[in-house]
PDB file of C-alpha atoms in Angstrom:
ATOM      1  CA  MET A 887       7.569  -2.804   7.071  1.00 52.00           C
ATOM      2  CA  ASN A 888       7.838  -2.301   3.292  1.00 61.00           C
ATOM      3  CA  SER A 889       5.509   0.075   1.551  1.00 80.00           C
ATOM      4  CA  LYS A 890       4.365   1.937  -1.548  1.00 96.00           C
ATOM      5  CA  ILE A 891       5.653   5.104   0.084  1.00 98.00           C
ATOM      6  CA  ALA A 892       8.382   7.627  -0.696  1.00 98.00           C
ATOM      7  CA  PHE A 893       9.856  10.003   1.878  1.00 99.00           C
ATOM      8  CA  VAL A 894      10.639  13.456   0.468  1.00 99.00           C
ATOM      9  CA  PHE A 895      12.527  16.397   1.966  1.00 99.00           C
ATOM     10  CA  PRO A 896      12.293  20.097   0.958  1.00 98.00           C
ATOM     11  CA  GLY A 897      15.000  22.590   0.081  1.00 95.00           C
ATOM     12  CA  GLN A 898      15.352  26.281   0.851  1.00 92.00           C
ATOM     13  CA  GLY A 899      12.449  28.710   0.790  1.00 87.00           C
ATOM     14  CA  ALA A 900       9.996  27.258   3.320  1.00 88.00           C
ATOM     15  CA  GLN A 901      11.829  28.337   6.488  1.00 94.00           C
ATOM     16  CA  TYR A 902      10.030  30.341   9.190  1.00 96.00           C
ATOM     17  CA  VAL A 903      10.918  31.717  12.624  1.00 97.00           C
ATOM     18  CA  GLY A 904       9.997  29.143  15.282  1.00 97.00           C
ATOM     19  CA  MET A 905      10.555  26.178  12.952  1.00 98.00           C
ATOM     20  CA  ALA A 906      11.333  22.811  14.604  1.00 98.00           C
ATOM     21  CA  MET A 907      10.998  24.233  18.122  1.00 98.00           C
ATOM     22  CA  ASP A 908       8.104  21.939  19.082  1.00 98.00           C
ATOM     23  CA  PHE A 909      10.269  18.913  18.184  1.00 98.00           C
ATOM     24  CA  VAL A 910      13.240  20.354  20.118  1.00 98.00           C
ATOM     25  CA  ASN A 911      11.146  21.132  23.208  1.00 97.00           C
ATOM     26  CA  GLN A 912      10.131  17.496  23.606  1.00 96.00           C
ATOM     27  CA  ASN A 913      13.455  15.875  22.682  1.00 97.00           C
ATOM     28  CA  ASP A 914      16.638  16.594  24.653  1.00 97.00           C
ATOM     29  CA  THR A 915      18.814  14.758  22.109  1.00 97.00           C
ATOM     30  CA  LEU A 916      17.694  17.073  19.305  1.00 97.00           C
ATOM     31  CA  LYS A 917      18.214  20.097  21.552  1.00 97.00           C
ATOM     32  CA  SER A 918      21.767  19.006  22.406  1.00 98.00           C
ATOM     33  CA  ILE A 919      22.621  18.442  18.707  1.00 97.00           C
ATOM     34  CA  LEU A 920      21.479  21.984  17.882  1.00 97.00           C
ATOM     35  CA  THR A 921      23.403  23.451  20.822  1.00 97.00           C
ATOM     36  CA  LYS A 922      26.563  21.524  19.928  1.00 97.00           C
ATOM     37  CA  PHE A 923      26.316  22.700  16.299  1.00 97.00           C
ATOM     38  CA  ASP A 924      26.383  26.308  17.509  1.00 97.00           C
ATOM     39  CA  THR A 925      29.335  25.644  19.821  1.00 97.00           C
ATOM     40  CA  ASP A 926      31.366  23.794  17.181  1.00 96.00           C
ATOM     41  CA  ASN A 927      30.694  26.286  14.372  1.00 95.00           C
ATOM     42  CA  LYS A 928      30.601  29.499  16.444  1.00 95.00           C
ATOM     43  CA  THR A 929      27.089  30.211  15.161  1.00 96.00           C
ATOM     44  CA  ASP A 930      23.766  31.236  16.695  1.00 97.00           C
ATOM     45  CA  LEU A 931      21.470  28.912  14.746  1.00 97.00           C
ATOM     46  CA  PHE A 932      19.336  27.852  17.739  1.00 98.00           C
ATOM     47  CA  ARG A 933      18.451  31.485  18.544  1.00 98.00           C
ATOM     48  CA  ILE A 934      17.873  32.380  14.875  1.00 98.00           C
ATOM     49  CA  MET A 935      15.504  29.425  14.371  1.00 98.00           C
ATOM     50  CA  ASN A 936      13.670  30.144  17.609  1.00 97.00           C
ATOM     51  CA  ALA A 937      13.419  33.931  17.545  1.00 97.00           C
ATOM     52  CA  GLY A 938      14.759  35.222  14.221  1.00 95.00           C
ATOM     53  CA  PRO A 939      15.119  37.769  12.843  1.00 96.00           C
ATOM     54  CA  ASP A 940      13.743  36.495   9.549  1.00 93.00           C
ATOM     55  CA  GLU A 941      16.577  38.146   7.585  1.00 93.00           C
ATOM     56  CA  ASP A 942      19.170  36.037   9.439  1.00 94.00           C
ATOM     57  CA  LEU A 943      17.164  32.870   8.818  1.00 94.00           C
ATOM     58  CA  LYS A 944      17.169  33.672   5.071  1.00 91.00           C
ATOM     59  CA  ASP A 945      20.994  33.651   5.033  1.00 91.00           C
ATOM     60  CA  THR A 946      21.735  30.403   3.169  1.00 91.00           C
ATOM     61  CA  ARG A 947      24.478  29.482   5.679  1.00 92.00           C
ATOM     62  CA  PHE A 948      21.724  29.229   8.309  1.00 95.00           C
ATOM     63  CA  THR A 949      18.743  28.341   6.114  1.00 94.00           C
ATOM     64  CA  GLN A 950      20.348  25.083   5.000  1.00 95.00           C
ATOM     65  CA  PRO A 951      21.140  23.582   8.440  1.00 97.00           C
ATOM     66  CA  ALA A 952      17.823  24.919   9.813  1.00 97.00           C
ATOM     67  CA  ILE A 953      15.720  23.174   7.166  1.00 97.00           C
ATOM     68  CA  LEU A 954      17.764  19.972   7.332  1.00 98.00           C
ATOM     69  CA  PHE A 955      17.440  19.913  11.137  1.00 98.00           C
ATOM     70  CA  HIS A 956      13.686  20.533  10.955  1.00 98.00           C
ATOM     71  CA  SER A 957      13.161  17.794   8.345  1.00 99.00           C
ATOM     72  CA  VAL A 958      15.206  15.211  10.236  1.00 98.00           C
ATOM     73  CA  SER A 959      13.512  16.130  13.540  1.00 98.00           C
ATOM     74  CA  ALA A 960      10.110  15.479  11.953  1.00 98.00           C
ATOM     75  CA  TYR A 961      11.380  12.195  10.488  1.00 98.00           C
ATOM     76  CA  LYS A 962      12.894  10.958  13.774  1.00 98.00           C
ATOM     77  CA  THR A 963       9.736  11.850  15.698  1.00 98.00           C
ATOM     78  CA  LEU A 964       7.576   9.866  13.275  1.00 98.00           C
ATOM     79  CA  MET A 965       9.923   6.864  13.388  1.00 97.00           C
ATOM     80  CA  GLU A 966       9.590   6.703  17.175  1.00 97.00           C
ATOM     81  CA  GLN A 967       5.902   5.927  16.658  1.00 97.00           C
ATOM     82  CA  ILE A 968       5.676   3.768  13.523  1.00 96.00           C
ATOM     83  CA  ASP A 969       7.936   1.235  11.801  1.00 92.00           C
ATOM     84  CA  VAL A 970       7.863   1.908   8.069  1.00 95.00           C
ATOM     85  CA  THR A 971      10.526   1.561   5.372  1.00 95.00           C
ATOM     86  CA  PRO A 972       9.956   3.695   2.280  1.00 97.00           C
ATOM     87  CA  GLN A 973      10.451   2.343  -1.225  1.00 97.00           C
ATOM     88  CA  PHE A 974      12.502   5.454  -2.115  1.00 98.00           C
ATOM     89  CA  VAL A 975      13.789   8.638  -0.510  1.00 98.00           C
ATOM     90  CA  ALA A 976      14.358  11.919  -2.345  1.00 99.00           C
ATOM     91  CA  GLY A 977      15.016  15.542  -1.536  1.00 99.00           C
ATOM     92  CA  HIS A 978      14.783  18.816  -3.419  1.00 98.00           C
ATOM     93  CA  SER A 979      18.287  20.335  -3.668  1.00 97.00           C
ATOM     94  CA  LEU A 980      19.442  20.675  -0.036  1.00 97.00           C
ATOM     95  CA  GLY A 981      16.701  18.171   0.864  1.00 98.00           C
ATOM     96  CA  GLU A 982      18.687  15.393  -0.803  1.00 99.00           C
ATOM     97  CA  ILE A 983      21.151  15.624   2.102  1.00 99.00           C
ATOM     98  CA  SER A 984      18.259  15.492   4.606  1.00 98.00           C
ATOM     99  CA  SER A 985      17.109  12.288   2.885  1.00 98.00           C
ATOM    100  CA  LEU A 986      20.550  10.769   3.466  1.00 98.00           C
ATOM    101  CA  VAL A 987      20.296  11.356   7.222  1.00 98.00           C
ATOM    102  CA  ALA A 988      16.898   9.656   7.272  1.00 96.00           C
ATOM    103  CA  ASN A 989      18.516   6.761   5.414  1.00 95.00           C
ATOM    104  CA  ASN A 990      21.505   6.442   7.797  1.00 96.00           C
ATOM    105  CA  VAL A 991      23.980   7.350   5.044  1.00 98.00           C
ATOM    106  CA  ILE A 992      25.365  10.216   7.159  1.00 98.00           C
ATOM    107  CA  SER A 993      24.734  11.378  10.736  1.00 98.00           C
ATOM    108  CA  LEU A 994      22.599  14.424  11.543  1.00 98.00           C
ATOM    109  CA  GLU A 995      25.606  16.160  13.114  1.00 98.00           C
ATOM    110  CA  GLU A 996      27.819  15.643  10.051  1.00 98.00           C
ATOM    111  CA  ALA A 997      25.010  16.598   7.674  1.00 98.00           C
ATOM    112  CA  MET A 998      24.361  19.885   9.508  1.00 98.00           C
ATOM    113  CA  TYR A 999      28.058  20.724   9.290  1.00 97.00           C
ATOM    114  CA  LEU A1000      28.085  19.785   5.582  1.00 98.00           C
ATOM    115  CA  VAL A1001      25.092  21.937   4.604  1.00 97.00           C
ATOM    116  CA  HIS A1002      26.423  24.882   6.624  1.00 96.00           C
ATOM    117  CA  LYS A1003      29.637  24.632   4.563  1.00 96.00           C
ATOM    118  CA  ARG A1004      27.545  24.086   1.404  1.00 96.00           C
ATOM    119  CA  GLY A1005      25.821  27.405   2.063  1.00 93.00           C
ATOM    120  CA  GLU A1006      29.175  29.145   2.567  1.00 94.00           C
ATOM    121  CA  PHE A1007      30.622  27.608  -0.601  1.00 95.00           C
ATOM    122  CA  MET A1008      27.585  28.462  -2.733  1.00 93.00           C
ATOM    123  CA  MET A1009      27.777  32.114  -1.667  1.00 90.00           C
ATOM    124  CA  LYS A1010      31.562  32.393  -2.001  1.00 92.00           C
ATOM    125  CA  ALA A1011      32.004  30.565  -5.326  1.00 94.00           C
ATOM    126  CA  ASN A1012      30.435  33.315  -7.415  1.00 90.00           C
ATOM    127  CA  ASP A1013      33.368  35.690  -6.665  1.00 87.00           C
ATOM    128  CA  GLY A1014      31.088  38.707  -6.265  1.00 89.00           C
ATOM    129  CA  LYS A1015      29.813  38.716  -9.857  1.00 91.00           C
ATOM    130  CA  PRO A1016      26.250  40.060 -10.436  1.00 95.00           C
ATOM    131  CA  PHE A1017      23.813  37.127 -10.374  1.00 96.00           C
ATOM    132  CA  ALA A1018      20.096  36.394 -10.238  1.00 96.00           C
ATOM    133  CA  MET A1019      17.534  33.613  -9.984  1.00 96.00           C
ATOM    134  CA  ALA A1020      13.915  33.782 -11.108  1.00 97.00           C
ATOM    135  CA  ALA A1021      10.798  31.602 -11.155  1.00 97.00           C
ATOM    136  CA  ILE A1022       9.135  31.298 -14.564  1.00 98.00           C
ATOM    137  CA  MET A1023       5.468  30.274 -14.379  1.00 98.00           C
ATOM    138  CA  GLY A1024       2.903  29.367 -16.982  1.00 98.00           C
ATOM    139  CA  ILE A1025       5.071  27.819 -19.721  1.00 98.00           C
ATOM    140  CA  ASP A1026       6.488  24.297 -19.838  1.00 97.00           C
ATOM    141  CA  SER A1027      10.049  23.329 -18.992  1.00 95.00           C
ATOM    142  CA  ASN A1028      11.056  22.776 -22.639  1.00 96.00           C
ATOM    143  CA  SER A1029       9.979  26.326 -23.424  1.00 98.00           C
ATOM    144  CA  VAL A1030      11.999  27.632 -20.466  1.00 98.00           C
ATOM    145  CA  ALA A1031      15.071  25.736 -21.702  1.00 97.00           C
ATOM    146  CA  GLU A1032      14.616  27.417 -25.114  1.00 98.00           C
ATOM    147  CA  VAL A1033      14.230  30.804 -23.405  1.00 98.00           C
ATOM    148  CA  CYS A1034      17.528  30.265 -21.562  1.00 98.00           C
ATOM    149  CA  GLU A1035      19.302  29.426 -24.829  1.00 98.00           C
ATOM    150  CA  LEU A1036      17.941  32.567 -26.482  1.00 98.00           C
ATOM    151  CA  ALA A1037      18.927  34.712 -23.491  1.00 98.00           C
ATOM    152  CA  SER A1038      22.429  33.258 -23.130  1.00 97.00           C
ATOM    153  CA  SER A1039      23.868  35.846 -25.531  1.00 98.00           C
ATOM    154  CA  ALA A1040      23.339  38.356 -22.697  1.00 98.00           C
ATOM    155  CA  GLY A1041      25.028  36.126 -20.094  1.00 97.00           C
ATOM    156  CA  ILE A1042      24.998  32.636 -18.559  1.00 97.00           C
ATOM    157  CA  VAL A1043      21.491  31.433 -17.650  1.00 98.00           C
ATOM    158  CA  ILE A1044      20.181  27.877 -17.245  1.00 98.00           C
ATOM    159  CA  PRO A1045      17.116  26.080 -15.852  1.00 98.00           C
ATOM    160  CA  ALA A1046      18.012  25.441 -12.195  1.00 98.00           C
ATOM    161  CA  ASN A1047      14.939  23.663 -10.828  1.00 98.00           C
ATOM    162  CA  PHE A1048      12.357  21.783 -12.907  1.00 98.00           C
ATOM    163  CA  ASN A1049       9.735  22.043 -10.152  1.00 98.00           C
ATOM    164  CA  THR A1050       6.402  21.416 -11.889  1.00 98.00           C
ATOM    165  CA  PRO A1051       5.211  21.223 -15.506  1.00 97.00           C
ATOM    166  CA  VAL A1052       4.489  24.973 -15.360  1.00 97.00           C
ATOM    167  CA  GLN A1053       7.101  26.253 -12.895  1.00 98.00           C
ATOM    168  CA  THR A1054      10.825  26.309 -13.621  1.00 98.00           C
ATOM    169  CA  VAL A1055      13.434  28.282 -11.699  1.00 98.00           C
ATOM    170  CA  ILE A1056      16.298  29.770 -13.745  1.00 98.00           C
ATOM    171  CA  SER A1057      19.729  30.803 -12.474  1.00 98.00           C
ATOM    172  CA  GLY A1058      22.845  32.556 -13.736  1.00 97.00           C
ATOM    173  CA  SER A1059      24.310  35.960 -14.428  1.00 97.00           C
ATOM    174  CA  LYS A1060      22.143  38.998 -13.665  1.00 97.00           C
ATOM    175  CA  ALA A1061      22.095  40.056 -17.333  1.00 98.00           C
ATOM    176  CA  GLY A1062      21.263  36.547 -18.570  1.00 98.00           C
ATOM    177  CA  VAL A1063      18.426  35.992 -16.094  1.00 98.00           C
ATOM    178  CA  GLU A1064      16.915  39.437 -16.685  1.00 98.00           C
ATOM    179  CA  ARG A1065      16.961  38.864 -20.454  1.00 98.00           C
ATOM    180  CA  ALA A1066      15.381  35.420 -19.991  1.00 98.00           C
ATOM    181  CA  MET A1067      12.584  36.929 -17.872  1.00 98.00           C
ATOM    182  CA  VAL A1068      11.713  39.331 -20.715  1.00 98.00           C
ATOM    183  CA  ILE A1069      11.795  36.581 -23.374  1.00 98.00           C
ATOM    184  CA  ALA A1070       9.715  34.250 -21.168  1.00 98.00           C
ATOM    185  CA  LYS A1071       6.959  36.849 -20.883  1.00 98.00           C
ATOM    186  CA  GLU A1072       7.069  37.341 -24.667  1.00 98.00           C
ATOM    187  CA  LYS A1073       6.631  33.571 -25.089  1.00 97.00           C
ATOM    188  CA  GLY A1074       3.531  33.489 -22.893  1.00 97.00           C
ATOM    189  CA  ALA A1075       4.813  33.027 -19.330  1.00 98.00           C
ATOM    190  CA  ARG A1076       2.148  34.069 -16.835  1.00 97.00           C
ATOM    191  CA  ARG A1077       4.733  35.379 -14.377  1.00 97.00           C
ATOM    192  CA  ALA A1078       8.498  35.828 -14.125  1.00 98.00           C
ATOM    193  CA  ILE A1079       9.495  36.569 -10.537  1.00 96.00           C
ATOM    194  CA  ALA A1080      12.991  37.479  -9.353  1.00 95.00           C
ATOM    195  CA  LEU A1081      13.966  35.463  -6.247  1.00 93.00           C
ATOM    196  CA  LYS A1082      15.893  36.742  -3.228  1.00 85.00           C
ATOM    197  CA  VAL A1083      18.790  34.298  -2.969  1.00 86.00           C
ATOM    198  CA  GLY A1084      22.393  34.256  -1.774  1.00 85.00           C
ATOM    199  CA  GLY A1085      23.926  33.064  -5.044  1.00 89.00           C
ATOM    200  CA  PRO A1086      23.261  31.702  -8.550  1.00 95.00           C
ATOM    201  CA  PHE A1087      22.470  28.218  -7.210  1.00 96.00           C
ATOM    202  CA  HIS A1088      22.468  25.210  -9.573  1.00 97.00           C
ATOM    203  CA  SER A1089      24.380  27.108 -12.260  1.00 96.00           C
ATOM    204  CA  PRO A1090      27.920  26.892 -13.708  1.00 94.00           C
ATOM    205  CA  LEU A1091      28.735  30.242 -12.059  1.00 95.00           C
ATOM    206  CA  ILE A1092      29.348  28.441  -8.763  1.00 96.00           C
ATOM    207  CA  GLU A1093      31.364  25.552 -10.192  1.00 95.00           C
ATOM    208  CA  LYS A1094      34.056  25.990  -7.517  1.00 96.00           C
ATOM    209  CA  ALA A1095      31.484  25.130  -4.832  1.00 97.00           C
ATOM    210  CA  GLY A1096      31.093  21.599  -6.222  1.00 96.00           C
ATOM    211  CA  GLY A1097      34.829  20.972  -5.894  1.00 97.00           C
ATOM    212  CA  TRP A1098      34.971  22.416  -2.392  1.00 97.00           C
ATOM    213  CA  LEU A1099      31.966  20.309  -1.357  1.00 97.00           C
ATOM    214  CA  ALA A1100      33.578  17.146  -2.777  1.00 97.00           C
ATOM    215  CA  GLU A1101      36.703  17.843  -0.689  1.00 97.00           C
ATOM    216  CA  GLU A1102      34.603  18.424   2.429  1.00 97.00           C
ATOM    217  CA  MET A1103      32.699  15.160   1.923  1.00 98.00           C
ATOM    218  CA  GLN A1104      35.965  13.199   1.902  1.00 97.00           C
ATOM    219  CA  LYS A1105      36.359  14.122   5.591  1.00 95.00           C
ATOM    220  CA  LEU A1106      32.950  12.704   6.511  1.00 97.00           C
ATOM    221  CA  ASN A1107      31.717   9.164   7.052  1.00 96.00           C
ATOM    222  CA  PHE A1108      29.257   8.247   4.274  1.00 98.00           C
ATOM    223  CA  LYS A1109      27.738   4.739   4.232  1.00 98.00           C
ATOM    224  CA  ASP A1110      25.937   2.925   1.430  1.00 98.00           C
ATOM    225  CA  SER A1111      22.182   3.484   1.433  1.00 98.00           C
ATOM    226  CA  VAL A1112      19.762   0.637   2.102  1.00 95.00           C
ATOM    227  CA  THR A1113      16.815   2.450   0.505  1.00 97.00           C
ATOM    228  CA  PRO A1114      17.445   3.869  -2.998  1.00 98.00           C
ATOM    229  CA  VAL A1115      18.026   7.632  -3.077  1.00 98.00           C
ATOM    230  CA  ILE A1116      16.610   9.402  -6.142  1.00 99.00           C
ATOM    231  CA  SER A1117      19.276  11.886  -7.215  1.00 99.00           C
ATOM    232  CA  ASN A1118      18.391  15.413  -8.362  1.00 98.00           C
ATOM    233  CA  VAL A1119      21.101  15.151 -11.017  1.00 98.00           C
ATOM    234  CA  ASP A1120      19.690  12.242 -13.041  1.00 98.00           C
ATOM    235  CA  ALA A1121      16.325  11.381 -11.392  1.00 99.00           C
ATOM    236  CA  LYS A1122      17.547   7.796 -10.916  1.00 98.00           C
ATOM    237  CA  PRO A1123      18.013   5.584  -7.825  1.00 99.00           C
ATOM    238  CA  HIS A1124      21.431   5.277  -6.176  1.00 99.00           C
ATOM    239  CA  THR A1125      22.651   3.309  -3.171  1.00 98.00           C
ATOM    240  CA  SER A1126      26.472   3.406  -3.200  1.00 98.00           C
ATOM    241  CA  ALA A1127      28.140   6.030  -0.995  1.00 98.00           C
ATOM    242  CA  SER A1128      30.583   6.978  -3.766  1.00 98.00           C
ATOM    243  CA  ASP A1129      27.761   7.608  -6.280  1.00 98.00           C
ATOM    244  CA  ILE A1130      25.789   9.600  -3.725  1.00 98.00           C
ATOM    245  CA  LYS A1131      28.772  11.851  -2.926  1.00 98.00           C
ATOM    246  CA  GLU A1132      29.577  12.361  -6.603  1.00 98.00           C
ATOM    247  CA  ASN A1133      25.971  13.364  -7.313  1.00 98.00           C
ATOM    248  CA  LEU A1134      25.886  15.814  -4.393  1.00 98.00           C
ATOM    249  CA  ALA A1135      28.985  17.566  -5.744  1.00 98.00           C
ATOM    250  CA  LYS A1136      27.476  17.712  -9.263  1.00 97.00           C
ATOM    251  CA  GLN A1137      24.111  18.855  -7.931  1.00 97.00           C
ATOM    252  CA  VAL A1138      25.460  22.282  -6.901  1.00 96.00           C
ATOM    253  CA  THR A1139      25.858  23.284 -10.569  1.00 96.00           C
ATOM    254  CA  SER A1140      23.216  21.009 -12.162  1.00 96.00           C
ATOM    255  CA  SER A1141      19.483  21.361 -12.712  1.00 96.00           C
ATOM    256  CA  VAL A1142      17.223  19.802 -10.070  1.00 98.00           C
ATOM    257  CA  LYS A1143      15.174  17.235 -12.019  1.00 98.00           C
ATOM    258  CA  TRP A1144      12.264  17.183  -9.597  1.00 99.00           C
ATOM    259  CA  ILE A1145       9.493  16.436 -12.113  1.00 98.00           C
ATOM    260  CA  GLU A1146      11.395  13.409 -13.476  1.00 98.00           C
ATOM    261  CA  SER A1147      12.193  12.254  -9.926  1.00 99.00           C
ATOM    262  CA  ILE A1148       8.528  12.224  -8.901  1.00 99.00           C
ATOM    263  CA  GLU A1149       7.457  10.591 -12.177  1.00 98.00           C
ATOM    264  CA  TYR A1150      10.123   7.890 -11.738  1.00 98.00           C
ATOM    265  CA  MET A1151       8.893   7.028  -8.240  1.00 98.00           C
ATOM    266  CA  ILE A1152       5.233   6.942  -9.305  1.00 98.00           C
ATOM    267  CA  SER A1153       6.025   4.734 -12.314  1.00 98.00           C
ATOM    268  CA  ASN A1154       7.828   2.345  -9.952  1.00 97.00           C
ATOM    269  CA  GLY A1155       4.883   1.859  -7.627  1.00 96.00           C
ATOM    270  CA  VAL A1156       4.913   4.779  -5.176  1.00 98.00           C
ATOM    271  CA  GLU A1157       1.372   5.749  -4.157  1.00 97.00           C
ATOM    272  CA  LEU A1158       2.003   8.032  -1.160  1.00 98.00           C
ATOM    273  CA  PHE A1159       4.573  10.786  -0.622  1.00 99.00           C
ATOM    274  CA  VAL A1160       5.422  11.781   2.956  1.00 99.00           C
ATOM    275  CA  GLU A1161       7.061  15.222   3.135  1.00 99.00           C
ATOM    276  CA  PHE A1162       9.149  16.033   6.200  1.00 99.00           C
ATOM    277  CA  GLY A1163       9.829  19.713   6.816  1.00 97.00           C
ATOM    278  CA  PRO A1164       8.523  23.251   7.037  1.00 96.00           C
ATOM    279  CA  GLN A1165       5.226  24.037   5.312  1.00 93.00           C
ATOM    280  CA  LYS A1166       4.018  22.011   2.306  1.00 94.00           C
ATOM    281  CA  VAL A1167       6.147  23.129  -0.633  1.00 95.00           C
ATOM    282  CA  LEU A1168       6.829  19.672  -2.082  1.00 98.00           C
ATOM    283  CA  CYS A1169       3.234  18.498  -1.585  1.00 98.00           C
ATOM    284  CA  GLY A1170       2.142  21.471  -3.699  1.00 97.00           C
ATOM    285  CA  MET A1171       4.652  20.593  -6.418  1.00 98.00           C
ATOM    286  CA  ILE A1172       3.737  16.898  -6.413  1.00 98.00           C
ATOM    287  CA  LYS A1173       0.041  17.745  -6.833  1.00 98.00           C
ATOM    288  CA  LYS A1174       0.898  19.767  -9.956  1.00 97.00           C
ATOM    289  CA  ILE A1175       3.107  16.969 -11.351  1.00 98.00           C
ATOM    290  CA  ASP A1176       0.442  14.265 -10.866  1.00 98.00           C
ATOM    291  CA  LYS A1177      -3.048  15.301  -9.782  1.00 96.00           C
ATOM    292  CA  ASN A1178      -3.778  11.730  -8.620  1.00 96.00           C
ATOM    293  CA  ALA A1179      -0.763  11.523  -6.290  1.00 97.00           C
ATOM    294  CA  LYS A1180      -1.448  11.196  -2.560  1.00 98.00           C
ATOM    295  CA  PHE A1181       0.690  13.050  -0.037  1.00 98.00           C
ATOM    296  CA  VAL A1182       0.944  14.091   3.600  1.00 98.00           C
ATOM    297  CA  ASN A1183       3.243  16.637   5.250  1.00 98.00           C
ATOM    298  CA  ILE A1184       4.851  16.656   8.708  1.00 99.00           C
ATOM    299  CA  ASP A1185       5.814  20.198   9.702  1.00 98.00           C
ATOM    300  CA  LYS A1186       4.880  20.138  13.408  1.00 98.00           C
ATOM    301  CA  VAL A1187       4.483  17.563  16.187  1.00 98.00           C
ATOM    302  CA  GLU A1188       0.704  17.885  15.842  1.00 98.00           C
ATOM    303  CA  ASP A1189       0.930  16.560  12.242  1.00 98.00           C
ATOM    304  CA  ILE A1190       2.320  13.179  13.335  1.00 98.00           C
ATOM    305  CA  GLU A1191      -0.979  11.566  14.340  1.00 97.00           C
ATOM    306  CA  LYS A1192      -2.699  12.306  11.019  1.00 97.00           C
ATOM    307  CA  ALA A1193       0.392  11.191   9.082  1.00 98.00           C
ATOM    308  CA  ILE A1194       0.418   7.820  10.866  1.00 98.00           C
ATOM    309  CA  GLU A1195      -3.256   7.253   9.982  1.00 98.00           C
ATOM    310  CA  VAL A1196      -2.544   7.960   6.304  1.00 97.00           C
ATOM    311  CA  ILE A1197       0.683   5.900   6.204  1.00 97.00           C
ATOM    312  CA  LYS A1198      -1.083   2.837   7.667  1.00 95.00           C
ATOM    313  CA  GLU A1199      -3.299   2.726   4.566  1.00 94.00           C
ATOM    314  CA  TYR A1200      -0.232   2.161   2.347  1.00 92.00           C
ATOM    315  CA  VAL A1201       1.807  -0.435   4.265  1.00 86.00           C
TER     316      VAL A1201
END
């Protein structure tokens, strides 16, 4: 069933202890995939997702597979109850890989392995250099880009995530980011908040991670996508497996063009965004990008019924 709907998938930051457990408890296949992931990778992800501690869940090597698993579990549970094909799929950073699983480009098992390695690579690639990321709020993205240029004399710093018209995340060297935070406040930013992260994500400081990820993807079975995937790198639709892999490797060191991605989908007929994953981070962003946009989030099993009612209005 075709639609005026886009499926969207969140990145890191929305994780919580207990996430996805209601989906797992009613689906033995999902439970076995999670158990096998732990066996194959000598990890304890199932326990960390179920019981914490929160500090372990914030480790990007676990955050990434946890969020991907949660998002795909929500997606699969919905698809068991309604037949709907979105016009586009998109994901924020890590979420782009979740969107590929929903689109049968890559299996859930391979995607969980890939994002676990992605987390490792993104932490390791910085070679122990001092780094930082920060959210700049209250000035537009062009102003933040100017701030980064002005601050770059202190060290590498670039816009990492263009999240909303008044929220941009910056990433880079500790000195560069700290200088940018000061300049941003001078230029009228309402807030400049340092983020607790495992590396300078989406910055040139982790360039090695993109190469390592590209090598890892060569071992996996990627298929062409039936539904266009909106890439973070260029905010344009892609369907070929080779393009998708190339963009995922670039994405590690490139800015996430989330505002442009949402605007592209809306301008091409999307009227409803369905977010799969913990909490409602993307719904909040989408509302700030276009106040007229409609959206619904599936975080828990209990959200499915309402989501189906909303989706039926748009198919």
